[in-house]
Coordinates of C-alpha atoms in Angstrom, one line a residue:
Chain A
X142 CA 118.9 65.8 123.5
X143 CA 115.8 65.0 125.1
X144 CA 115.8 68.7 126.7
X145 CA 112.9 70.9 125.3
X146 CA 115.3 73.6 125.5
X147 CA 118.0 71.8 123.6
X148 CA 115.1 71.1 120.7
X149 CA 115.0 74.9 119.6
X150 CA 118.4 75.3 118.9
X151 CA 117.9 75.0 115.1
X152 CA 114.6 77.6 115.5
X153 CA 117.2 80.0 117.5
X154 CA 119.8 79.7 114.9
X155 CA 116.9 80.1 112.2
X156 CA 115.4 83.0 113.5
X157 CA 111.7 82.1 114.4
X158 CA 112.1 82.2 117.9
X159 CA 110.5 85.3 119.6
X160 CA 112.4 87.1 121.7
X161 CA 111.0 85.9 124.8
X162 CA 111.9 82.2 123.9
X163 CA 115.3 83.7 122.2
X164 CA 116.5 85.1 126.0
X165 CA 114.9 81.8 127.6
X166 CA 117.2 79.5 125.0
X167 CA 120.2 82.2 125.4
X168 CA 119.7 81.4 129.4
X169 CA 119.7 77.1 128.9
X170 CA 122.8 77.7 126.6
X171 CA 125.0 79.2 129.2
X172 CA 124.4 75.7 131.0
X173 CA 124.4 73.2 127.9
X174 CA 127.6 72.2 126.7
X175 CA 126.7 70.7 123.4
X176 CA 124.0 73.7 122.7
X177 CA 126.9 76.0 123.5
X178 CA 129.4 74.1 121.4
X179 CA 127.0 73.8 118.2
X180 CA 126.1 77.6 118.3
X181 CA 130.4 78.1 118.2
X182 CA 130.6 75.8 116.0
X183 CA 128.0 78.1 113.4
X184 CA 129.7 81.4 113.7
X185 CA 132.4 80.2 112.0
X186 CA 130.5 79.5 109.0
X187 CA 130.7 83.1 107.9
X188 CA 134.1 82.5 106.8
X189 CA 133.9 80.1 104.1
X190 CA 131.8 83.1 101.9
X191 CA 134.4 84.4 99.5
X192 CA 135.7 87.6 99.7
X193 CA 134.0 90.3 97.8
X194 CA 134.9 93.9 97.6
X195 CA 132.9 96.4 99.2
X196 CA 131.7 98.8 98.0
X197 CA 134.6 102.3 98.2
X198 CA 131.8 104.7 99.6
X199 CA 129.7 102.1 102.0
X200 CA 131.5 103.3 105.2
X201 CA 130.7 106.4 104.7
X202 CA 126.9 105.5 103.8
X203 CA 126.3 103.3 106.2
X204 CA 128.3 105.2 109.5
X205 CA 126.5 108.4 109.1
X206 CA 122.9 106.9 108.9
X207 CA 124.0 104.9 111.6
X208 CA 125.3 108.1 113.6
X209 CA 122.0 109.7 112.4
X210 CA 119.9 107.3 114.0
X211 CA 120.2 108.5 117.2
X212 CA 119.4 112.2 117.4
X213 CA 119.3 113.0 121.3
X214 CA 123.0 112.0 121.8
X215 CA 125.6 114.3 123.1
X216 CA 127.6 115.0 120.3
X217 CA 126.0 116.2 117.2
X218 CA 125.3 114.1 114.6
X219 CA 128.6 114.6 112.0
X220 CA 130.4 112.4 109.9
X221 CA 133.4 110.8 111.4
X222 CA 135.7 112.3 108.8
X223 CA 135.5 115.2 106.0
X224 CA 135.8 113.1 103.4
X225 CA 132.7 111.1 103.9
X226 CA 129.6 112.4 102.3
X227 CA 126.1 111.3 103.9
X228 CA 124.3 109.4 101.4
X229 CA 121.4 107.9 102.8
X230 CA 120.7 104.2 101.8
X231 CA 116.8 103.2 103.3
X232 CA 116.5 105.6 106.0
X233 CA 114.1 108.3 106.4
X234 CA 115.7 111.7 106.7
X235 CA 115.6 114.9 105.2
X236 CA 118.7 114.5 102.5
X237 CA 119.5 116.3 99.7
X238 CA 117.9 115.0 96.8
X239 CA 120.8 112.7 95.3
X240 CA 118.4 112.2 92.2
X241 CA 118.0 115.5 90.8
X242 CA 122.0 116.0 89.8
X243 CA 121.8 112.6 87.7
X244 CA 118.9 113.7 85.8
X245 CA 119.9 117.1 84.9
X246 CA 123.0 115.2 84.3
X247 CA 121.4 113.0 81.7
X248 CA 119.1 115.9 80.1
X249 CA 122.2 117.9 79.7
X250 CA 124.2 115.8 78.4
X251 CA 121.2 114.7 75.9
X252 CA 120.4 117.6 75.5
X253 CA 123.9 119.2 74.6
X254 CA 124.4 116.4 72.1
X255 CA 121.6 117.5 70.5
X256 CA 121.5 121.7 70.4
X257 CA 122.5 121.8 66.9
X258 CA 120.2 119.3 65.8
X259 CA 117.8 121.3 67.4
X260 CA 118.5 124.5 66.0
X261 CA 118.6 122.8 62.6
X262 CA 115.3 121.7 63.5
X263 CA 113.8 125.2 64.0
X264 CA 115.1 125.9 60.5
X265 CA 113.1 123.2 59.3
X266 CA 116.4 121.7 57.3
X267 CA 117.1 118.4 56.3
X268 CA 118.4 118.0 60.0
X269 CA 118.6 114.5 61.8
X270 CA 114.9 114.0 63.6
X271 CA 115.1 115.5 67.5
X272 CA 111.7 115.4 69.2
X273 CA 111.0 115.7 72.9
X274 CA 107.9 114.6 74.7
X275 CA 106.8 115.8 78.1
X276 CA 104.4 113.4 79.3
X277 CA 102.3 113.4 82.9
X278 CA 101.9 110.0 84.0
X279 CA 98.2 109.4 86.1
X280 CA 98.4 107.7 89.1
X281 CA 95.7 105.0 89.4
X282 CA 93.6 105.0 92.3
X283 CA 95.0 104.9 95.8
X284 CA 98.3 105.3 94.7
X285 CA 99.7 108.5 95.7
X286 CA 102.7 108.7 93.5
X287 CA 103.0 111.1 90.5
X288 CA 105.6 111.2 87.9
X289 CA 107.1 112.8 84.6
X290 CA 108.4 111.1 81.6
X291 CA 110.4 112.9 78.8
X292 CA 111.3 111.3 75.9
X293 CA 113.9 111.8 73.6
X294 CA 113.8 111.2 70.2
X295 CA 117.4 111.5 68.8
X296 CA 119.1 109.6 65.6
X297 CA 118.0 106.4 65.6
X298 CA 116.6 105.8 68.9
X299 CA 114.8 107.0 71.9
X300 CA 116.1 108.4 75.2
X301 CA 113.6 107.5 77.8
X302 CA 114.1 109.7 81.8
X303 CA 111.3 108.8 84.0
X304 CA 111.8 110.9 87.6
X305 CA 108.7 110.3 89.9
X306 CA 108.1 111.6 93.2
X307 CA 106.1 110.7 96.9
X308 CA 106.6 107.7 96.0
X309 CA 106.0 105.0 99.1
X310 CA 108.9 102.9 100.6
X311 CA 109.6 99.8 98.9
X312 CA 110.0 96.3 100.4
X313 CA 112.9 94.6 100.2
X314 CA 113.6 93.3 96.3
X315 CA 110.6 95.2 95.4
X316 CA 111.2 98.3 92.6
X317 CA 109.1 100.3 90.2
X318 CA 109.4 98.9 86.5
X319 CA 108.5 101.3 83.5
X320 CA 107.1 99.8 80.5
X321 CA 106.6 101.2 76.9
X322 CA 103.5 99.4 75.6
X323 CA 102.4 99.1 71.9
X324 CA 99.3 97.2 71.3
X325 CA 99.2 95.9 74.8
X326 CA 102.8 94.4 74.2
X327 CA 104.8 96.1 77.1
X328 CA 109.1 95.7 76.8
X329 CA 110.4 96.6 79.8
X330 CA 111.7 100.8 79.7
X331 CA 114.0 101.3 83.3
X332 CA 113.9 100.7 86.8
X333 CA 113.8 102.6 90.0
X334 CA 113.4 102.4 93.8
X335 CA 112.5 105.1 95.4
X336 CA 115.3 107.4 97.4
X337 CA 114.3 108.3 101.5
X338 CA 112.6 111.3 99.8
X339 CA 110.4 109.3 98.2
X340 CA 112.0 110.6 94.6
X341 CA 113.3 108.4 92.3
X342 CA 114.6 108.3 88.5
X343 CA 115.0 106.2 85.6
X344 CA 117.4 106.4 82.2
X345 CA 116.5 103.7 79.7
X346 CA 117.8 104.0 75.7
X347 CA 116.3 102.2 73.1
X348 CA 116.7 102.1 69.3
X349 CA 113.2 102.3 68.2
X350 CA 110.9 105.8 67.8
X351 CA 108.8 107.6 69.4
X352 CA 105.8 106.9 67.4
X353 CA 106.5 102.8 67.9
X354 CA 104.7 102.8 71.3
X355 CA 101.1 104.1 72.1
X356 CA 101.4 104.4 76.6
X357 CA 104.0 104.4 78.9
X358 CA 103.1 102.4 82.9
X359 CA 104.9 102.0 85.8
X360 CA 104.2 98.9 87.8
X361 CA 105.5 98.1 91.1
X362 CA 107.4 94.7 90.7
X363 CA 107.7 92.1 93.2
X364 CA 111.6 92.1 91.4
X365 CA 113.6 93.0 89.2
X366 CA 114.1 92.0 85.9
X367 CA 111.1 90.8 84.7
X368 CA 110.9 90.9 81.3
X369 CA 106.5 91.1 81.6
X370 CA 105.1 92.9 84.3
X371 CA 103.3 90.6 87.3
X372 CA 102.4 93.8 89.9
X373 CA 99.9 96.5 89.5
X374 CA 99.6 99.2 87.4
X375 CA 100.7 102.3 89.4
X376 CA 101.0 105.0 87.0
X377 CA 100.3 105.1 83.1
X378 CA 99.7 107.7 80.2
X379 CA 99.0 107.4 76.8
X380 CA 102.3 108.2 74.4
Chain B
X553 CA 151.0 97.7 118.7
X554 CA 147.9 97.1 121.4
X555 CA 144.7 96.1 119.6
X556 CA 141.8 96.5 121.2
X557 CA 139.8 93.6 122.1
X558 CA 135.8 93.3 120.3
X559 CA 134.5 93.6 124.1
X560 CA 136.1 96.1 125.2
X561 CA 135.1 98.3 121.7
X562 CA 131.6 96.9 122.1
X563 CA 131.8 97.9 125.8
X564 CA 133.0 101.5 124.5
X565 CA 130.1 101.1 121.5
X566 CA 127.6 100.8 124.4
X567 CA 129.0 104.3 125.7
X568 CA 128.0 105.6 122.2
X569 CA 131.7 106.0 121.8
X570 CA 131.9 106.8 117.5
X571 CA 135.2 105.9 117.2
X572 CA 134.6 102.7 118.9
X573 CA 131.9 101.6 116.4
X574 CA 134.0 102.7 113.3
X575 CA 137.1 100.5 114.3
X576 CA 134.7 97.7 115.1
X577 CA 133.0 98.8 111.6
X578 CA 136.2 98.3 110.0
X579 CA 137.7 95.2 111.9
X580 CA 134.6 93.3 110.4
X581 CA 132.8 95.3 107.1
X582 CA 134.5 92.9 104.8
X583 CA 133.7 89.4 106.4
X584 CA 130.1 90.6 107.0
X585 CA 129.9 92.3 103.7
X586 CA 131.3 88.8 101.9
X587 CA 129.3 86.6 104.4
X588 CA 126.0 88.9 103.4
X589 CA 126.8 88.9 100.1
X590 CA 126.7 85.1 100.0
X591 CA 123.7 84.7 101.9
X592 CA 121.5 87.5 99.7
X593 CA 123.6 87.2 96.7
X594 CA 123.0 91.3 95.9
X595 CA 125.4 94.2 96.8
X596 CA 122.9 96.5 97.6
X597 CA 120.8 94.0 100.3
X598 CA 124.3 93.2 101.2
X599 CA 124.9 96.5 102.6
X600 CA 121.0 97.3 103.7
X601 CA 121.6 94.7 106.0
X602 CA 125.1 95.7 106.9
X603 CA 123.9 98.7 107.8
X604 CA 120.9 97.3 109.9
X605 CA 123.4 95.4 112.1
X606 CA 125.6 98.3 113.2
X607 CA 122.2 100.7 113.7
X608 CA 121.4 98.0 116.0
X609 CA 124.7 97.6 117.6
X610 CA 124.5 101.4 117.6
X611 CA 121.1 101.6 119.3
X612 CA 122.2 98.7 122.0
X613 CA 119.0 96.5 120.4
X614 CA 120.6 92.6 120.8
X615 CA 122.8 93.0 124.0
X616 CA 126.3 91.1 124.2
X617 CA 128.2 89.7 127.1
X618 CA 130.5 87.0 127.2
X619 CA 128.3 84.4 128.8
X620 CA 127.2 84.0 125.1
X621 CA 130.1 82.9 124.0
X622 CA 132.7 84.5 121.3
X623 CA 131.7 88.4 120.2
X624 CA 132.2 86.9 116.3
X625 CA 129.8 84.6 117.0
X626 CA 127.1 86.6 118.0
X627 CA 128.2 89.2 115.3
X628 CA 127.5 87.1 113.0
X629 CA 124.5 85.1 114.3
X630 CA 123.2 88.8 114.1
X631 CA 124.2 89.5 110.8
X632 CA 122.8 86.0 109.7
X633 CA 119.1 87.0 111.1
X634 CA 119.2 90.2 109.7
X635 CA 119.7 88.4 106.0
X636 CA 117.1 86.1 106.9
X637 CA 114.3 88.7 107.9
X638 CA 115.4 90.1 104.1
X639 CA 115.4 86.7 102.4
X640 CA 111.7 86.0 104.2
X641 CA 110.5 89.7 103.3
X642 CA 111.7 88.7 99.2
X643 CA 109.1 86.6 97.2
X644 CA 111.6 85.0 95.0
X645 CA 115.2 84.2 95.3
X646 CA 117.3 86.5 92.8
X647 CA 119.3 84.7 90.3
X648 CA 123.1 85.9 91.7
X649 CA 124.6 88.7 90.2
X650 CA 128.1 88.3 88.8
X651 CA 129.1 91.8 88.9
X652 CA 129.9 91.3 92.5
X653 CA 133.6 90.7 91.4
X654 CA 135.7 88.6 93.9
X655 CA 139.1 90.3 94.4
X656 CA 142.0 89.4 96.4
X657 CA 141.7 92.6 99.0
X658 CA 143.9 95.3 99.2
X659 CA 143.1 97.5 101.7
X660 CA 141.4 94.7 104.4
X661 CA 144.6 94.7 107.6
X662 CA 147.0 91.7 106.7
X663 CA 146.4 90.1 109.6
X664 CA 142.4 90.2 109.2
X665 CA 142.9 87.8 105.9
X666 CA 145.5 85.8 106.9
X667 CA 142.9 84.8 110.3
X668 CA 140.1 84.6 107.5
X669 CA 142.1 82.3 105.1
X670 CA 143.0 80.2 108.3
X671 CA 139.5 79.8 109.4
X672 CA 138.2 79.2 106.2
X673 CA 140.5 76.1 105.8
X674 CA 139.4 75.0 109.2
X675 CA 135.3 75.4 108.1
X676 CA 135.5 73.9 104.8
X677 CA 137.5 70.9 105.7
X678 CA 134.8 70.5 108.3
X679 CA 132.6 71.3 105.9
X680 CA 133.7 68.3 103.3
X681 CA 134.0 65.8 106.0
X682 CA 130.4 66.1 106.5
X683 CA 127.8 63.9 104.1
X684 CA 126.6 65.3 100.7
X685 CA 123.0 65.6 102.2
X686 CA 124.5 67.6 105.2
X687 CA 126.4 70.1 103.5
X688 CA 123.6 71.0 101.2
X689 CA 121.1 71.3 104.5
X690 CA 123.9 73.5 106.5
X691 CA 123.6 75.5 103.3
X692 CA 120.3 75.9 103.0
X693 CA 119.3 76.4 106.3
X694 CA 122.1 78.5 107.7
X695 CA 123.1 80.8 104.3
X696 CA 119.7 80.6 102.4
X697 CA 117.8 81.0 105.1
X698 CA 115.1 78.3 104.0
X699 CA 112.4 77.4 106.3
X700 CA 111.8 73.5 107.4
X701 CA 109.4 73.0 104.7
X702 CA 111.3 73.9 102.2
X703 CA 114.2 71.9 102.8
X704 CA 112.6 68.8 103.5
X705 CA 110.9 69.4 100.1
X706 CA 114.3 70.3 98.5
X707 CA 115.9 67.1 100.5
X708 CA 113.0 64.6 100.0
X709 CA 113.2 64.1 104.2
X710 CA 110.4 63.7 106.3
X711 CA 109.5 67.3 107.6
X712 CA 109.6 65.8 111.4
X713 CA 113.3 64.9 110.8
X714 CA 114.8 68.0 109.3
X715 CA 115.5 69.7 112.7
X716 CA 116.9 66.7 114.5
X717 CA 118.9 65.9 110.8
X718 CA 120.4 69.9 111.1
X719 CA 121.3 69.5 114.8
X720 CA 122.9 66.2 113.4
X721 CA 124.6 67.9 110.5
X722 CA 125.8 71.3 113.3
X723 CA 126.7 68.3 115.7
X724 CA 129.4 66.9 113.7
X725 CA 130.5 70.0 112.1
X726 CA 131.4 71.3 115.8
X727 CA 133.5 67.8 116.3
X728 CA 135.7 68.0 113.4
X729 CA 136.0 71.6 113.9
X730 CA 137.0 71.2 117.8
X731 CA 139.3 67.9 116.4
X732 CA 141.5 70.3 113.9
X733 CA 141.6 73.1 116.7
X734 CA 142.6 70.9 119.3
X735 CA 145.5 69.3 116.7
X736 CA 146.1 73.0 115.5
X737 CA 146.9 73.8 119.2
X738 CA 149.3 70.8 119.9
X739 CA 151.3 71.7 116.5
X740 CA 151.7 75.5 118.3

C-alpha cells in the first residue's frame, strides 16, 4: 500500500475526506482490489448491532418529512397511507403545534384533580392547600426566547409546566434544562428541545412547596441529564 | 414472489418514485435503525439520522452505481457518516440508555432476519478471530466514530500508526470474512 490513494482509505471510511477527495478515492477504488475488498468488507459491520425495535410511528415521521422535503415535485406532497400522521422530527415546516394538546392535557388533568380542592379553597375551608403561580420568565440578553411557567401546588408536592416559545434550533444532544433554585442551589425541574416551531414544553413533579424555591432558569445544556447546570442562563424569574 | 432488487428500487428512487423509497424504507429501517442505535446509543438520534439518510437518498445527494460495489454497502457507509457528523456535532458521549429494549422482531420479513442472523455470525466470527487491540480499534473507529487522536490515546499507539494499524485490522477482517464465504459457497 504504498499508493497515496490507497492511504486515505481509513479517512474515506471516517468521514474527513471532502468531497472532492471522497469522488477522487471512489474513482482509485473501482481499480484497487484490496481498497475495494476492505470497503466490502466494512459494510457488513452493520450487522453485528443487535436488533432493536423501532419505534411504531417512525415510518410515518420520517417518510412524510422526507416526502416534504422536496416541494416542486409532481405529485403533491401526501402521506403514503391514511393512517400515517405527519409529525415532524427536526425539520422546519409549518406543523401543527404537537405541544399544545400535551399541555392542556397536563393542566386538565391537574387541574380536574384539583376543582374541588379549589372550590373548597374559595370557601376558605380546612381544604388541602392548591395554589397556582403564573410566572413570565425574562429572557437574558440576546436570547430571543420567551416562556411561561405555572406551578402547581397540590397535596404534598408541586406540579411544575414550563411551555416556551421562538425558541432557536438546537444542536444535536443539546436541550433546554429548567432549574428551581433556592439560595443559589438549583435541582434540576424538566427538560425540553424545542419542536420545528420553535415551541416547546416541560412537565416536572416534585414533592416539595411552592415557597421552598426563590427563581426558576432555563439554561441551554450541552446534554442532558446534568444534575448542575454547565450552559448559560437563558431565561430566569424570581418565584 | 419477484422481489425487487435495491438497484432497481434505487434506480426507481432516483425517478422520485414514493413507493420505491418506502419498500426500500422498509427492506432496511430495522438494520439501520439497530446499526444507528449502536453507533449513537439514543433512539431519538437514531432516527434523526435515519431520517437524514433517506432525505438524502430522496433528494439524489450521494449518488449510487454499481461500480461502487454492493448497494448495502454504500447504504450503510452512508448511514455510518451520517452518525458520525452527529457523534462530532455532540460534546460528550451519552451514557447508553437501556430503555432501548432489544426484542426478537415481529413484524421485520422472515427472510430479512434469517439473512441478518446469517451475516451476523459471519461478522462476529471475523470479528473474534481478530486481536483484542483490533477489535476494540474496529469499534472505535468504525461504530464510535472516534477520530485518530483519540484512539491512539485510548490504545496507547503511536498516533502515526493508528491508520496503517486500522487498515491492518479492516485487512484481515476482509480475509476471514472472504475465507468463510468462499467455504459457505463450497458447502451450497
Amino acid at each position: 500500500m504504498t499508493n497515496v490513494d490507497c492511504d486515505r482509505l481509513v479517512d474515506y471510511l471516517n468521514g474527513t475526506l471532502s468531497e472532492d477527495e471522497i469522488e477522487q478515492f471512489e474513482e482509485h477504488v473501482k481499480t484497487c482490489t484490496e481498497c475495494q475488498e476492505i470497503v466490502e468488507a466494512t459494510g457488513e459491520l452493520p450487522y453485528l448491532a443487535d436488533p432493536v425495535e423501532p419505534p411504531a410511528d417512525m415510518k410515518a415521521r420520517i417518510l412524510s418529512n422526507v416526502f416534504e422535503e422536496k416541494p416542486e415535485q409532481n405529485n403533491p406532497p401526501a402521506a403514503l397511507n391514511p393512517a400515517m400522521s405527519p409529525i415532524p422530527l427536526h425539520r422546519k415546516k409549518s406543523k401543527p403545534n404537537i405541544w399544545r394538546p400535551l399541555i392542556a392535557a397536563v393542566l386538565l388533568a391537574s387541574l380536574l384533580g384539583n376543582a374541588y380542592a379549589f372550590l373548597q379553597l374559595s370557601d376558605q375551608d380546612d381544604a388541602p392547600e392548591t395554589a397556582i403561580e403564573s410566572i413570565e420568565l425574562q429572557p437574558s440578553e440576546a436570547f430571543a426566547g420567551t416562556a411561561t411557567a405555572e406551578m402547581i401546588q397540590e397535596e404534598g408536592s408541586l406540579n411544575l409546566v414550563v411551555q416556551a416559545n421562538q425558541l432557536a434550533e438546537l444542536d444535536a444532544g443539546q436541550v433546554y434544562q429548567v432549574w428551581l433554585i433556592k439560595d443559589d442551589q438549583p435541582i434540576p425541574a424538566g427538560a425540553f428541545s424545542p419542536n420545528p416551531n420553535g415551541e416547546g414544553a416541560s412537565y416536572y413533579q416534585l414533592e416539595e412547596n411552592l415557597s421552598e424555591w426563590d427563581t426558576i432558569a432555563i439554561t441551554l445544556e450541552p446534554e442532558t441529564g446534568n444534575e448542575l447546570p454547565e450552559g448559560e442562563i437563558v431565561m430566569s424569574a424570581g418565584i | 414472489m419477484e422481489k425487487s432488487t435495491d438497484t432497481s428500487l434505487y434506480l426507481r428512487i432516483s425517478e422520485q418514485d414514493k413507493a420505491a423509497l418506502e419498500q426500500l424504507y422498509d427492506r432496511y429501517e430495522k438494520i439501520l435503525f439497530s446499526f444507528l442505535y449502536k453507533m449513537l446509543e439514543d433512539r431519538e438520534l437514531a432516527e434523526e439520522a435515519l431520517q437524514e439518510v433517506f432525505i438524502k437518498i430522496w433528494r439524489g445527494k450521494g449518488v449510487y452505481d454499481e461500480s461502487k460495489g454492493k448497494f448495502t454497502s454504500w447504504l450503510f457507509r452512508m448511514a455510518q457518516n451520517t452518525a458520525i457528523d452527529l457523534i462530532r456535532k455532540r460534546k460528550k458521549p451519552t451514557v447508553p440508555i437501556e430503555e432501548a429494549a432489544q426484542m426478537a422482531s415481529n413484524d421485520t420479513p422472515v427472510d430479512v432476519q434469517v439473512e441478518w442472523q446469517e451475516k451476523q455470525e459471519q461478522i462476529e466470527t471475523a470479528v473474534q478471530r481478530l486481536s483484542t487491540e483490533q477489535q476494540k480499534m474496529i469499534d472505535l473507529f468504525y461504530f464510535k466514530g472516534h477520530t485518530h487522536e483519540t484512539i491512539a490515546d485510548m490504545c496507547d499507539i503511536p498516533l502515526g500508526t493508528v491508520k496503517s494499524r486500522i487498515r491492518l485490522a479492516l485487512k484481515k477482517l476482509k480475509t476471514s470474512l472472504h475465507g468463510m464465504q468462499e467455504r459457505g459457497a463450497y458447502d451450497d
